[in-house]
Coordinates of C-alpha atoms and ligand atoms in Angstrom, one line a residue:
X1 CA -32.8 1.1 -16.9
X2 CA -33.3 4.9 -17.1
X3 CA -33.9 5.8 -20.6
X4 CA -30.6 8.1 -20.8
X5 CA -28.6 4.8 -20.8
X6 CA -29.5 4.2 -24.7
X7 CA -27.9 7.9 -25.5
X8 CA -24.4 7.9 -26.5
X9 CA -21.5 8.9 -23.9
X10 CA -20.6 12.3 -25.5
X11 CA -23.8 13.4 -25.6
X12 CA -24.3 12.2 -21.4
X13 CA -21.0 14.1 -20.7
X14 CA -22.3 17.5 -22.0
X15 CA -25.5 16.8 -20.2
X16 CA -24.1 16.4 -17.3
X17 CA -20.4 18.1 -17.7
X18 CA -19.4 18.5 -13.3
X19 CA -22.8 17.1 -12.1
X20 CA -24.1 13.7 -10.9
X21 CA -24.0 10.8 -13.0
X22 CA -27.6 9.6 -13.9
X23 CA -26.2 5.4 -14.5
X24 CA -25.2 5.8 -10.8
X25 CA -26.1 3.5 -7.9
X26 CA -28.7 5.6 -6.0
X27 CA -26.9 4.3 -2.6
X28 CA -23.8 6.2 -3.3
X29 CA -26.0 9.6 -4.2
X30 CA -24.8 10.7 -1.1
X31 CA -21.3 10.4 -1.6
X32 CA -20.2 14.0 -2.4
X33 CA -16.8 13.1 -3.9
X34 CA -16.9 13.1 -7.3
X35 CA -14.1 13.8 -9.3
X36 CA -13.9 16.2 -11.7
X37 CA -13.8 15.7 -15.8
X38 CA -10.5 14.8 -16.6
X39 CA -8.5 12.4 -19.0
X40 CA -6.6 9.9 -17.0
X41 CA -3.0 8.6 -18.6
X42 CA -1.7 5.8 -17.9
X43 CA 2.1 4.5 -18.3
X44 CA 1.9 1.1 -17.8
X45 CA -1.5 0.1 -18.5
X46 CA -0.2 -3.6 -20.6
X47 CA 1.1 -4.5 -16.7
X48 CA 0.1 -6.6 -13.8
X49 CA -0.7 -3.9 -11.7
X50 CA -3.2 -2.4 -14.3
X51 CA -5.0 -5.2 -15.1
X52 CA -5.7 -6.8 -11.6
X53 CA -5.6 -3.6 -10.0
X54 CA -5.9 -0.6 -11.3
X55 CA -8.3 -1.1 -14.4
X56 CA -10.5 -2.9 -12.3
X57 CA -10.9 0.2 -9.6
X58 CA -11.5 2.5 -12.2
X59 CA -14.9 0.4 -13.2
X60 CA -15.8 0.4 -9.4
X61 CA -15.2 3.7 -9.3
X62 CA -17.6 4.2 -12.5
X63 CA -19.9 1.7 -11.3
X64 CA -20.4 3.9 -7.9
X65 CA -20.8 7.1 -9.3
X66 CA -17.6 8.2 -8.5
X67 CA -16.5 9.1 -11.7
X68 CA -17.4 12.1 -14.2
X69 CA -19.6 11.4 -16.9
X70 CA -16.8 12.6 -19.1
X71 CA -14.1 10.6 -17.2
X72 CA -11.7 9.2 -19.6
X73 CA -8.6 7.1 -19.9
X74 CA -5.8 7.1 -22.3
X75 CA -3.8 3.5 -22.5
X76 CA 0.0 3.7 -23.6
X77 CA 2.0 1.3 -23.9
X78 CA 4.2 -0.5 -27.0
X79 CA 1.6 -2.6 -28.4
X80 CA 0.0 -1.9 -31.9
X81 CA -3.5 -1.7 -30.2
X82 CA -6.7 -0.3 -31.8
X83 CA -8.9 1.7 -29.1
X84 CA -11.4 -1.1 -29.3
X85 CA -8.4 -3.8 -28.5
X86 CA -7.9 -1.6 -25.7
X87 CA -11.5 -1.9 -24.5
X88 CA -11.6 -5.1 -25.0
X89 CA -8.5 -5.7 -22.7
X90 CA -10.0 -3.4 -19.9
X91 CA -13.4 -4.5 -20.2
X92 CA -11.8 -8.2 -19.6
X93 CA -10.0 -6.9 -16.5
X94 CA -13.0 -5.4 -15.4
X95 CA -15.0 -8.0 -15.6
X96 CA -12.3 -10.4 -13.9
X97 CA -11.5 -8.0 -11.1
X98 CA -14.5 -5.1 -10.5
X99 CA -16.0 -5.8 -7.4
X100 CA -19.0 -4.4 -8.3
X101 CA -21.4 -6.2 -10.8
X102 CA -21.3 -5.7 -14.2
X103 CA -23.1 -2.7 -15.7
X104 CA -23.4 -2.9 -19.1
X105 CA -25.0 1.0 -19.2
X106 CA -21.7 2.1 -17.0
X107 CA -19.6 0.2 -19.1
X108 CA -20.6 1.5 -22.4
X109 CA -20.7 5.1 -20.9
X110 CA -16.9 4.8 -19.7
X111 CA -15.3 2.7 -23.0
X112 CA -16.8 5.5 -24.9
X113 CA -13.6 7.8 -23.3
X114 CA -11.2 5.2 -24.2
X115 CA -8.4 5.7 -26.3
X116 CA -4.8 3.5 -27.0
X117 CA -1.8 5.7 -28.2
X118 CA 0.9 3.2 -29.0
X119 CA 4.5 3.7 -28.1
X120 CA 7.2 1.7 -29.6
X121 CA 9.3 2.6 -26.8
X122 CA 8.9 5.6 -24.5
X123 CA 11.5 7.2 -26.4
X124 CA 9.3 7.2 -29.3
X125 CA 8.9 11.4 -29.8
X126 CA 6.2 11.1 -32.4
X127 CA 4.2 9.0 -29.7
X128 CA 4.1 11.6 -27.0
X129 CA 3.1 14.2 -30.2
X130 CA 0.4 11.7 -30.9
X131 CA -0.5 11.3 -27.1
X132 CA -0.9 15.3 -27.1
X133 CA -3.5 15.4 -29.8
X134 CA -5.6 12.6 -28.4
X135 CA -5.5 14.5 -25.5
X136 CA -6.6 17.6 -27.1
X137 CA -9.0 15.4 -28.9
X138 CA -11.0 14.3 -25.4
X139 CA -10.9 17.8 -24.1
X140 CA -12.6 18.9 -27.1
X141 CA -15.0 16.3 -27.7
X142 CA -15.8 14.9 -24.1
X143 CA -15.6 17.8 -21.9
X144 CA -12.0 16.6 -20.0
X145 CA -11.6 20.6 -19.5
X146 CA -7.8 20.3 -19.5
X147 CA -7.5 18.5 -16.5
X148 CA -5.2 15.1 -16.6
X149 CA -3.8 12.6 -14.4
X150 CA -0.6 11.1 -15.6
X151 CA -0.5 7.1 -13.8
X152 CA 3.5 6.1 -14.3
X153 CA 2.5 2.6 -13.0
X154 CA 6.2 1.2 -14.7
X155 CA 9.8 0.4 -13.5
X156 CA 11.5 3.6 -12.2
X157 CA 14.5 3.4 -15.2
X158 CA 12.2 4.8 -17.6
X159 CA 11.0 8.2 -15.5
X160 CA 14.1 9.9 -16.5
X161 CA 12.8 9.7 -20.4
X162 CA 9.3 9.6 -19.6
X163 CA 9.0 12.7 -17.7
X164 CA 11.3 14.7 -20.0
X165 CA 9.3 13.8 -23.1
X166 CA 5.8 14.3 -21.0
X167 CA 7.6 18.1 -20.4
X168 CA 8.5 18.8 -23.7
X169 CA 5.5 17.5 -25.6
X170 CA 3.5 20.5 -23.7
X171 CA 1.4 17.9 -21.8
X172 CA 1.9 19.6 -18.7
X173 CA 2.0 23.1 -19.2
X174 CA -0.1 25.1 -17.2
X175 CA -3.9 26.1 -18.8
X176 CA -6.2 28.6 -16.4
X177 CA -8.4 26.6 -14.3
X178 CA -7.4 23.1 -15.0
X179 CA -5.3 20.9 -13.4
X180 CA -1.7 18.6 -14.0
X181 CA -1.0 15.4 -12.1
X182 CA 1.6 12.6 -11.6
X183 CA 0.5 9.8 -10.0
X184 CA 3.6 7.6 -9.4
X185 CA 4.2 3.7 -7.9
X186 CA 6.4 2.3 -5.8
X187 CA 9.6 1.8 -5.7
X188 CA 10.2 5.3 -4.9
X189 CA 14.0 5.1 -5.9
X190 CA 16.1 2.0 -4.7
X191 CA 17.7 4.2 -1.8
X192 CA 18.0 7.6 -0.3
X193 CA 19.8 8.7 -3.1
X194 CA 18.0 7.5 -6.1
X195 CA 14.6 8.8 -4.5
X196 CA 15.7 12.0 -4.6
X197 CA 17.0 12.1 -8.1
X198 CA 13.6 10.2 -8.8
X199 CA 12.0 13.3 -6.9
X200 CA 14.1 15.9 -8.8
X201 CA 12.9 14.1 -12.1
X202 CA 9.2 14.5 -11.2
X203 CA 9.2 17.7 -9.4
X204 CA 10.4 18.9 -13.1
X205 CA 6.8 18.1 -14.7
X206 CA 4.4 19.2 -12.0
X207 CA 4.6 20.8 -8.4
X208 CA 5.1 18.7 -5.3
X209 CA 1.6 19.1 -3.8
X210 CA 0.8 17.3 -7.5
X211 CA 2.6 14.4 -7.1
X212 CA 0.6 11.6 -5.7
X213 CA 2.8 8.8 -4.4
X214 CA 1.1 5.2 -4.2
X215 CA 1.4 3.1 -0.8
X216 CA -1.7 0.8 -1.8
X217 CA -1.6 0.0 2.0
X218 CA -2.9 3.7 3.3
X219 CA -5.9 3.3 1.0
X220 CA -6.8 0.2 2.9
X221 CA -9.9 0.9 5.4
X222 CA -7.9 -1.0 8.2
X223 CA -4.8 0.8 7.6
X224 CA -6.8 4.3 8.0
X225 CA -8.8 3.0 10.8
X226 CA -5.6 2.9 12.5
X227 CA -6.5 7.1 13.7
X228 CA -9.8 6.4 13.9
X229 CA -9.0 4.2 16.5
X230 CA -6.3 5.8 18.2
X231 CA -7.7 9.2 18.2
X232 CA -11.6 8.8 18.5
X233 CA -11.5 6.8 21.3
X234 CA -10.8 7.3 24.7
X235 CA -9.6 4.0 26.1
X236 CA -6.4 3.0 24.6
X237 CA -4.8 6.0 24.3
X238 CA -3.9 6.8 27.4
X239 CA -1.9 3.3 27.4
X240 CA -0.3 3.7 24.4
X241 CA 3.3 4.6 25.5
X242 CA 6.4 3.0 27.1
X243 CA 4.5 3.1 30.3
X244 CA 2.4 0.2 29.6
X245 CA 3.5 -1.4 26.1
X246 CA 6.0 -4.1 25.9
X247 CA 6.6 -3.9 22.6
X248 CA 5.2 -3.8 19.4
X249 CA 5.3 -6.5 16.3
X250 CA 4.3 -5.2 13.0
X251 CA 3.9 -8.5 10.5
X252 CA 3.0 -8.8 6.4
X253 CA 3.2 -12.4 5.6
X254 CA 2.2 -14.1 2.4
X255 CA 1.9 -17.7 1.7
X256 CA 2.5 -16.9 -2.2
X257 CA 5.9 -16.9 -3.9
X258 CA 7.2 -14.6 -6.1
X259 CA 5.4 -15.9 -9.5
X260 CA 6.2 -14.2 -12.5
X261 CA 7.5 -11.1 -10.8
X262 CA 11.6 -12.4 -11.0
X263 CA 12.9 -9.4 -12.9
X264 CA 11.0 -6.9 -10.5
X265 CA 11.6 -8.4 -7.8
X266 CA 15.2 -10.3 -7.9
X267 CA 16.6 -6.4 -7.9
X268 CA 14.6 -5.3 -4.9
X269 CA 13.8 -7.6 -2.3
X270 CA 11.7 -7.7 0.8
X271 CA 13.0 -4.9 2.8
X272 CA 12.7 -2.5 -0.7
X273 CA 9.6 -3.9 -1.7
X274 CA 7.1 -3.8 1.3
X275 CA 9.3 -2.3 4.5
X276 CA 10.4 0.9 3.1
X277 CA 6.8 1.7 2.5
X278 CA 4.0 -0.6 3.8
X279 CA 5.1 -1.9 7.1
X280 CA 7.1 1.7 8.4
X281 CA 4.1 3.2 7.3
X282 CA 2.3 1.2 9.6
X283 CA 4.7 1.9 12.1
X284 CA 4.1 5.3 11.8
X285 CA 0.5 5.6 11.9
X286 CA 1.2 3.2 14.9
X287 CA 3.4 5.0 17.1
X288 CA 2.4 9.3 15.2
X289 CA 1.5 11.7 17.9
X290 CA -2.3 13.3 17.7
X291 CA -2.0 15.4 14.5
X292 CA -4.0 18.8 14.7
X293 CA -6.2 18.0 12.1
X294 CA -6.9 14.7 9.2
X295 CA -5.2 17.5 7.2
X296 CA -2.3 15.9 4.6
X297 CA 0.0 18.6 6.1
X298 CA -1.0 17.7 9.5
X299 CA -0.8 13.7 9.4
X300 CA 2.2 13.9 7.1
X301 CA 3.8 16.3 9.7
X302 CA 3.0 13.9 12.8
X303 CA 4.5 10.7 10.4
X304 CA 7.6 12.3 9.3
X305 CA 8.1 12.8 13.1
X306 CA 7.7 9.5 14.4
X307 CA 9.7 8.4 11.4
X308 CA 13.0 11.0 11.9
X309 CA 13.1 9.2 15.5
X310 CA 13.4 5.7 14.5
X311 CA 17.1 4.4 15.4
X312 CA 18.2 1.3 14.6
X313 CA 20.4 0.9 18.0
X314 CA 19.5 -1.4 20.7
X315 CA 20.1 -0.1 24.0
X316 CA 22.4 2.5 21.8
X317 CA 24.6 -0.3 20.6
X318 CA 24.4 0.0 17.1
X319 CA 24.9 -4.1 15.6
X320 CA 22.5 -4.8 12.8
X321 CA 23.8 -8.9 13.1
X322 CA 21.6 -8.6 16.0
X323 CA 18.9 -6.6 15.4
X324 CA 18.3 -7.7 11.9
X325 CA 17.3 -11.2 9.8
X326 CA 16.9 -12.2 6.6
X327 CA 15.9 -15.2 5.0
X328 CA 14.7 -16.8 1.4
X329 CA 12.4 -19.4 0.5
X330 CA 13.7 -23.0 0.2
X331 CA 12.2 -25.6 -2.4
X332 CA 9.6 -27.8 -0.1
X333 CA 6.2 -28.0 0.0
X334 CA 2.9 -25.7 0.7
X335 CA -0.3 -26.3 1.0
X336 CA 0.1 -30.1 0.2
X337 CA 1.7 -29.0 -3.3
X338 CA 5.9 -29.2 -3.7
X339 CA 6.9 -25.3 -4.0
X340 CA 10.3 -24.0 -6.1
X341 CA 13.1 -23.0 -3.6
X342 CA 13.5 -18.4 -4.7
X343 CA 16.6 -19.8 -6.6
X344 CA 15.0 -22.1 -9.0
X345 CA 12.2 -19.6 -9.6
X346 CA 12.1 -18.5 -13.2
X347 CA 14.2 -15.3 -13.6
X348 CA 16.5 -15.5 -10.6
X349 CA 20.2 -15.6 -10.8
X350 CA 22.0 -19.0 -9.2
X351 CA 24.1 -16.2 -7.5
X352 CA 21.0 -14.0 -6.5
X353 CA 21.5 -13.1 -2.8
X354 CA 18.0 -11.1 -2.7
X355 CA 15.8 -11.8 0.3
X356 CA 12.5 -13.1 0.4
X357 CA 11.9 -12.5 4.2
X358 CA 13.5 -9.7 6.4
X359 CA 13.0 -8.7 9.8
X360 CA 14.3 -5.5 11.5
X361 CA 14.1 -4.8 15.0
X362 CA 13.8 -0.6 15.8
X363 CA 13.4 1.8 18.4
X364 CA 11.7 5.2 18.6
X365 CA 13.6 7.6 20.1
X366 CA 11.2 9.9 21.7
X367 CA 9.5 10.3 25.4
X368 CA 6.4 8.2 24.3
X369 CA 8.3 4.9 22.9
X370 CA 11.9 5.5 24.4
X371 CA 12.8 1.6 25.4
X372 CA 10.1 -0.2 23.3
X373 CA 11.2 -2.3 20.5
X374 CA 9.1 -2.2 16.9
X375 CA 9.6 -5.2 15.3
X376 CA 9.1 -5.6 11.5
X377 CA 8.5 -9.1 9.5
X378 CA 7.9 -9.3 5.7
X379 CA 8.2 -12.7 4.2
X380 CA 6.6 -14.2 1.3
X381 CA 5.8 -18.6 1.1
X382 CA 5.3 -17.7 5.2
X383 CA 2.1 -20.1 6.8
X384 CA -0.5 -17.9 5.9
X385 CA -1.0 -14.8 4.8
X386 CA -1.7 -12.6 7.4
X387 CA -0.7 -8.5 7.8
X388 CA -1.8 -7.0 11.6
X389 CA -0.3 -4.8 13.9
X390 CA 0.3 -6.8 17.6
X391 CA 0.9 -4.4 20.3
X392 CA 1.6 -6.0 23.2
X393 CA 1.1 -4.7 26.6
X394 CA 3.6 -5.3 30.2
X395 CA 2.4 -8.0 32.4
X396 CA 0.7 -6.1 35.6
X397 CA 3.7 -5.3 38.2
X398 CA 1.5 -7.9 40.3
X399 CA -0.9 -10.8 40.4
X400 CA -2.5 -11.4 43.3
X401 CA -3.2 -15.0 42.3
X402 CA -1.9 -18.5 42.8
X403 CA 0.9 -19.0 40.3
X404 CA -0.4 -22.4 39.1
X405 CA -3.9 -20.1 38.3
X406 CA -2.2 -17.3 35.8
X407 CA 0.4 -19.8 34.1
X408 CA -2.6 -19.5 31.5
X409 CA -2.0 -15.9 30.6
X410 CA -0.1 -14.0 28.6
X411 CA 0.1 -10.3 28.1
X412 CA -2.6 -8.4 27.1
X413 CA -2.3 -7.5 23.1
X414 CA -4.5 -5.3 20.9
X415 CA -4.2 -6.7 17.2
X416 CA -5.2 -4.7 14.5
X417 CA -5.8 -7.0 11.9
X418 CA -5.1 -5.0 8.5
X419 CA -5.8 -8.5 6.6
X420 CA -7.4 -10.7 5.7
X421 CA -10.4 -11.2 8.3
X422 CA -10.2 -7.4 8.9
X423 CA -11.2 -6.2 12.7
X424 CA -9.4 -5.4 15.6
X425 CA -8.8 -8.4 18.6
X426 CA -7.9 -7.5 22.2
X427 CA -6.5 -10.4 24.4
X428 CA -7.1 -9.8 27.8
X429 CA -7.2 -12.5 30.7
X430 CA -10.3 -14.1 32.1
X431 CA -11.9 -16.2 35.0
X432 CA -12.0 -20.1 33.7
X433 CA -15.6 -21.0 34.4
X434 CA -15.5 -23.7 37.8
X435 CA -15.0 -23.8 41.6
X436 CA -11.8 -23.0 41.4
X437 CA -9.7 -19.5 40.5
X438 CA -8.2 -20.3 36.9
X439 CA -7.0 -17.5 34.6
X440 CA -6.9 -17.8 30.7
X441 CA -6.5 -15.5 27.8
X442 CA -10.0 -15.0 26.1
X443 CA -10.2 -12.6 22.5
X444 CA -12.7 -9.6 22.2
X445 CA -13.3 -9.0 18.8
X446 CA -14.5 -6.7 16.0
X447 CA -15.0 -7.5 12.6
X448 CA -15.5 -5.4 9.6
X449 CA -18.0 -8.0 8.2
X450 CA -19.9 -8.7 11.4
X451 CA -20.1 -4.7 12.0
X452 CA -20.7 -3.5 9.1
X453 CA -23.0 -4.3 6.1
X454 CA -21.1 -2.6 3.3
X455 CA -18.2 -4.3 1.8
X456 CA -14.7 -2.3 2.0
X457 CA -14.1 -0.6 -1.4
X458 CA -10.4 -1.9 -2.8
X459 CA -7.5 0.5 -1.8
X460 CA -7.2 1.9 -5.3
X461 CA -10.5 2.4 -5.7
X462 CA -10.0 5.2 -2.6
X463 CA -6.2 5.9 -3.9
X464 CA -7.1 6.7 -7.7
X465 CA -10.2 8.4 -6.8
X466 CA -8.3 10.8 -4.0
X467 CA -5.7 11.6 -6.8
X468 CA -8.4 12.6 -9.3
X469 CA -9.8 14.9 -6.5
X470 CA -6.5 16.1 -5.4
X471 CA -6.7 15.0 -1.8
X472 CA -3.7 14.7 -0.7
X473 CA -3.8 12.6 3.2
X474 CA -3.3 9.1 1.7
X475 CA -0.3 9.6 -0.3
X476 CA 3.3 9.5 1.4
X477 CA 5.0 12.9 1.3
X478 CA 8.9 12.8 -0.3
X479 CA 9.6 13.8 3.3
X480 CA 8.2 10.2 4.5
X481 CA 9.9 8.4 1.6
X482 CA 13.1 10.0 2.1
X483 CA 13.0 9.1 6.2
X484 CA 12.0 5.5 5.4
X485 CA 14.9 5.2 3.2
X486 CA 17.2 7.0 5.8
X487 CA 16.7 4.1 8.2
X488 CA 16.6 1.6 5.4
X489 CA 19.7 2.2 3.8
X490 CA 22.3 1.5 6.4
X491 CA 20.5 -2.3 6.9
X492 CA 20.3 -3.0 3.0
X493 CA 24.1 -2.0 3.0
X494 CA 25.0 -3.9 5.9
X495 CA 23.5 -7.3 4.5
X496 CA 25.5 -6.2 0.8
X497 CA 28.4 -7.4 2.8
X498 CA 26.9 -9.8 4.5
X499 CA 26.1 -13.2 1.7
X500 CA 23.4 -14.8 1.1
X501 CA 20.3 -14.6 3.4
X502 CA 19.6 -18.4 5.0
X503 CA 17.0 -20.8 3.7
X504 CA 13.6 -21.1 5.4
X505 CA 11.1 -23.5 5.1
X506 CA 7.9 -22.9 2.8
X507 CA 4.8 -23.2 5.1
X508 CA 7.0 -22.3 8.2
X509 CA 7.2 -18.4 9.8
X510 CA 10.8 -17.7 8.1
X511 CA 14.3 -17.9 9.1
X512 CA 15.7 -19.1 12.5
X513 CA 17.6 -16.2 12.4
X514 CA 14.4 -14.5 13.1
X515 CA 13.5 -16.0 15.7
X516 CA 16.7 -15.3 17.5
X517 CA 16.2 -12.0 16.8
X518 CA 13.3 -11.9 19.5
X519 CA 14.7 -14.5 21.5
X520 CA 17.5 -12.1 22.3
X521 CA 15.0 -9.9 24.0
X522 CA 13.4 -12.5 25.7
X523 CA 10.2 -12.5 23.2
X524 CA 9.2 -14.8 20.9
X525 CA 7.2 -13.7 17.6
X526 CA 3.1 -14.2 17.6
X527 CA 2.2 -17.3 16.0
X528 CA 5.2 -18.5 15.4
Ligands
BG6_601 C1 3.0 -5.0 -3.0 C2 4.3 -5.8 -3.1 O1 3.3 -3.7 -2.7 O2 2.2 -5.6 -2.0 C3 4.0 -7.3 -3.3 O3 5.1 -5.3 -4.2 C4 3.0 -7.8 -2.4 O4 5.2 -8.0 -3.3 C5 1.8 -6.9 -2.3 O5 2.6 -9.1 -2.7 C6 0.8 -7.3 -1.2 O6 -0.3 -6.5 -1.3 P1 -1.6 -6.9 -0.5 O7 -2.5 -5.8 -0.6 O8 -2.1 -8.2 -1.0 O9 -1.1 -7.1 1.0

């Protein structure tokens, strides 16, 4: 151990206010992106989403050098917590979670910036006056140099009082040279509607290009090797259009239930919780145009695009009873173990009519997709868990073989497989070995762990660190959310009227509605 490690934290952070971290892992010397000093609040911190997530990613982060010396990180929440319970907490979700291995040096360097300001309810005035002069408290004695990240990782009902105290308690105002952040998690509103107000609310504290809205699934490598793909290569491109592709079938499934999470959930259901954000923004990045440059404004620009042409018509017939499905999980069995049914789950109403699967059927209406149909599946207690985009190519016009030697093949697909078992597949048709013409479907694969030696970091290792630095490309624009809920909203409203979404089968690929959905086309769904 380098002999710094024995000197306190403070002392490190004025040694080394903006520069390199001497704890660091000399493999990631060559990273460039460290973020600046600054005093990181989070809303929230008590949750789920902190303590698998979030808390964890902040020690990899540490751990790879990635953070200032001085970083540090101000819980809130309405516990009566000491700043040691609070260490105590994180360094237990650290320790549980962190990907990395556990530093003791690193870990004493960052729990040195820790601090708990309770909050008996985020009402509480005097807390956000207390919050303010902890605050003031790191700047002065840790170097934070005014800048701070606010994290609202908590249900969207409480930004209305949150933000208005965070205004009024002078935690935002402006200081020369330092900067104000909000970094805010989905839901982004429960419809068009309330997304804006939420927008409104937020765009009162700090400016829009300071708001850094959390999709977890664009700090995923797959998910951003999406461009990489599309744009450094030269061999798919050219087929990526209504020219060639069939269609397209965007799938997130999970073989887990909805656990604990009843009271977020029950309210929001499949179509709110992953489809609105994750899987359009899939689509997006699927079906964007070449942007000019990885610039934020340049990305976001080619997104909101693709997104402002998605229709929900088929053939211009506008009937979401055939170009949607729903479904929710029946009691049965998975994995060998017997599973609750969604209504028996802890927390969910006998009359709940939320949906634990939903599947939407779109078209882009533009030159490059005109006639292809996206299709979107989100379910949860599905067969496995699985998340990939399939897109699936025409059968040639022709085959110049004997039927009996092709009844083998099926259409040539490119799978990008976001997760698990990260890589890309292409199915393309192949010569059986023997005397005799025979034509099957063989896979070409890459995979992230046969390719390359370094594991992935976790999406909000990349997410927090890019808010920290202010870089702005992996974080949905209000534009994007406000498009996604634009084609959401008439399909949430349409199954408000329509009862309750049919029972599927634990273990099994969701609702037969679903598969009618395709069937209708002629298709059938991968795997299923
Ligand atoms: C979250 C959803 O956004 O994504 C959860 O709210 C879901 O319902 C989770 O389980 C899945 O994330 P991942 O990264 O495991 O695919």
């Amino acid at each position: 151990m380098p002999t710094t490690d024995s000197a306190p934290a403070g002392q490190q952070a004025n040694a080394h206010p903006q520069g390199v971290n001497p704890l660091l892992d000399p493999r990631d010397l060559r990273l460039p992106r460290i973020a600046d000093p600054c005093v990181l609040v989070m809303f929230g911190i008590t949750g789920d989403l902190a303590r698998h997530k979030l808390l964890p990613a902040i020690y990899d982060l540490a751990s790879r050098g990635l953070l200032s010396p001085s970083f540090s990180l101000v819980g809130v929440g309405r516990r009566d917590w000491s700043d040691e319970e609070l260490r105590d907490y994180v360094e237990q979700a650290a320790r549980s979670g962190a990907r990395t291995p556990w530093r003791p040096a690193i870990w004493d360097q960052l729990a040195a910036g820790m601090r708990f300001v309770e909050f008996s309810s985020f009402e509480d005035d005097d807390a956000y006056a207390a919050l303010s002069r902890v605050v003031a408290e790191l700047d002065a004695t840790r170097g934070t140099a005014g800048n701070r990240a606010f994290y609202l990782s908590i249900p969207p009902g409480w930004f209305p009082a949150v933000t208005e105290r965070i205004a009024r308690s002078g935690l935002v105002d402006e200081a020369a040279g330092s900067w104000r952040r909000v970094v805010i998690e989905k839901p982004f509103g429960h419809d068009r509607a309330s997304a804006r107000e939420l927008d409104d609310l937020v765009g009162r504290i700090v400016r829009p290009d300071d708001v850094f809205r959390v999709d977890h699934y664009l700090g995923k490598e797959t998910v951003q090797n999406i461009l990489a793909l599309r744009f450094a290569n030269t061999m798919l491109e050219p087929l990526w259009n209504q020219r060639y592709v069939d269609h397209v079938q965007i799938t997130m499934a999970e073989d887990i239930g909805i656990g604990t999470r009843a009271g977020y959930y029950d309210t929001i259901g499949s179509a709110r919780d992953v489809i609105q954000n994750h899987l359009l923004q899939l689509l997006a990045l699927t079906a964007m145009e070449e942007p000019t440059s990885m610039d934020a404004a340049a990305v976001r620009a080619e997104k909101e695009k693709v997104l402002a042409s998605v229709v929900l018509e088929r053939d211009g017939v506008l009937d979401l009873d055939l170009t949607t499905a729903r479904g929710r999980y029946d009691s049965g069995f998975q994995g060998g173990l017997p599973v609750r049914g969604y209504l028996e789950e802890e927390g969910v109403g006998a009359d709940s009519r939320t949906e634990t699967y939903a599947a939407i059927r779109l078209e882009i209406a533009n030159r490059r997709w005109a006639g292809v149909p996206f299709y979107l599946r989100a379910g949860k207690r599905l067969s496995r868990r699985v998340t990939e985009v399939a897109v699936v190519f025409k059968r040639p016009p022709f085959l110049p073989f004997e039927a009996a030697a092709t009844a083998g093949v099926g259409a040539n697909t490119v799978v990008l497989r976001i997760q698990p078992d990260e890589g890309i597949t292409m199915r393309l048709a192949s010569k059986v070995p023997g005397t005799q013409m025979e034509l099957r479907d063989v896979s070409m694969d890459f995979g992230y762990g046969a390719s390359f030696n370094e594991e992935s970091p976790e999406a909000y290792e990349r997410l927090i660190l890019d808010a920290l630095l202010g870089d702005a490309p992996l974080f949905p624009h209000q534009r994007e959310v406000d498009l996604s809920w634009r084609i959401l909203d008439p399909v949430i409203e349409h199954w408000a009227a329509s009862g309750a979404p049919q029972g599927y089968r634990p273990g099994s690929w969701g609702p037969a509605s679903a598969r009618e959905l395709l069937a209708r086309d002629g298709r059938i769904w991968r795997r299923s």
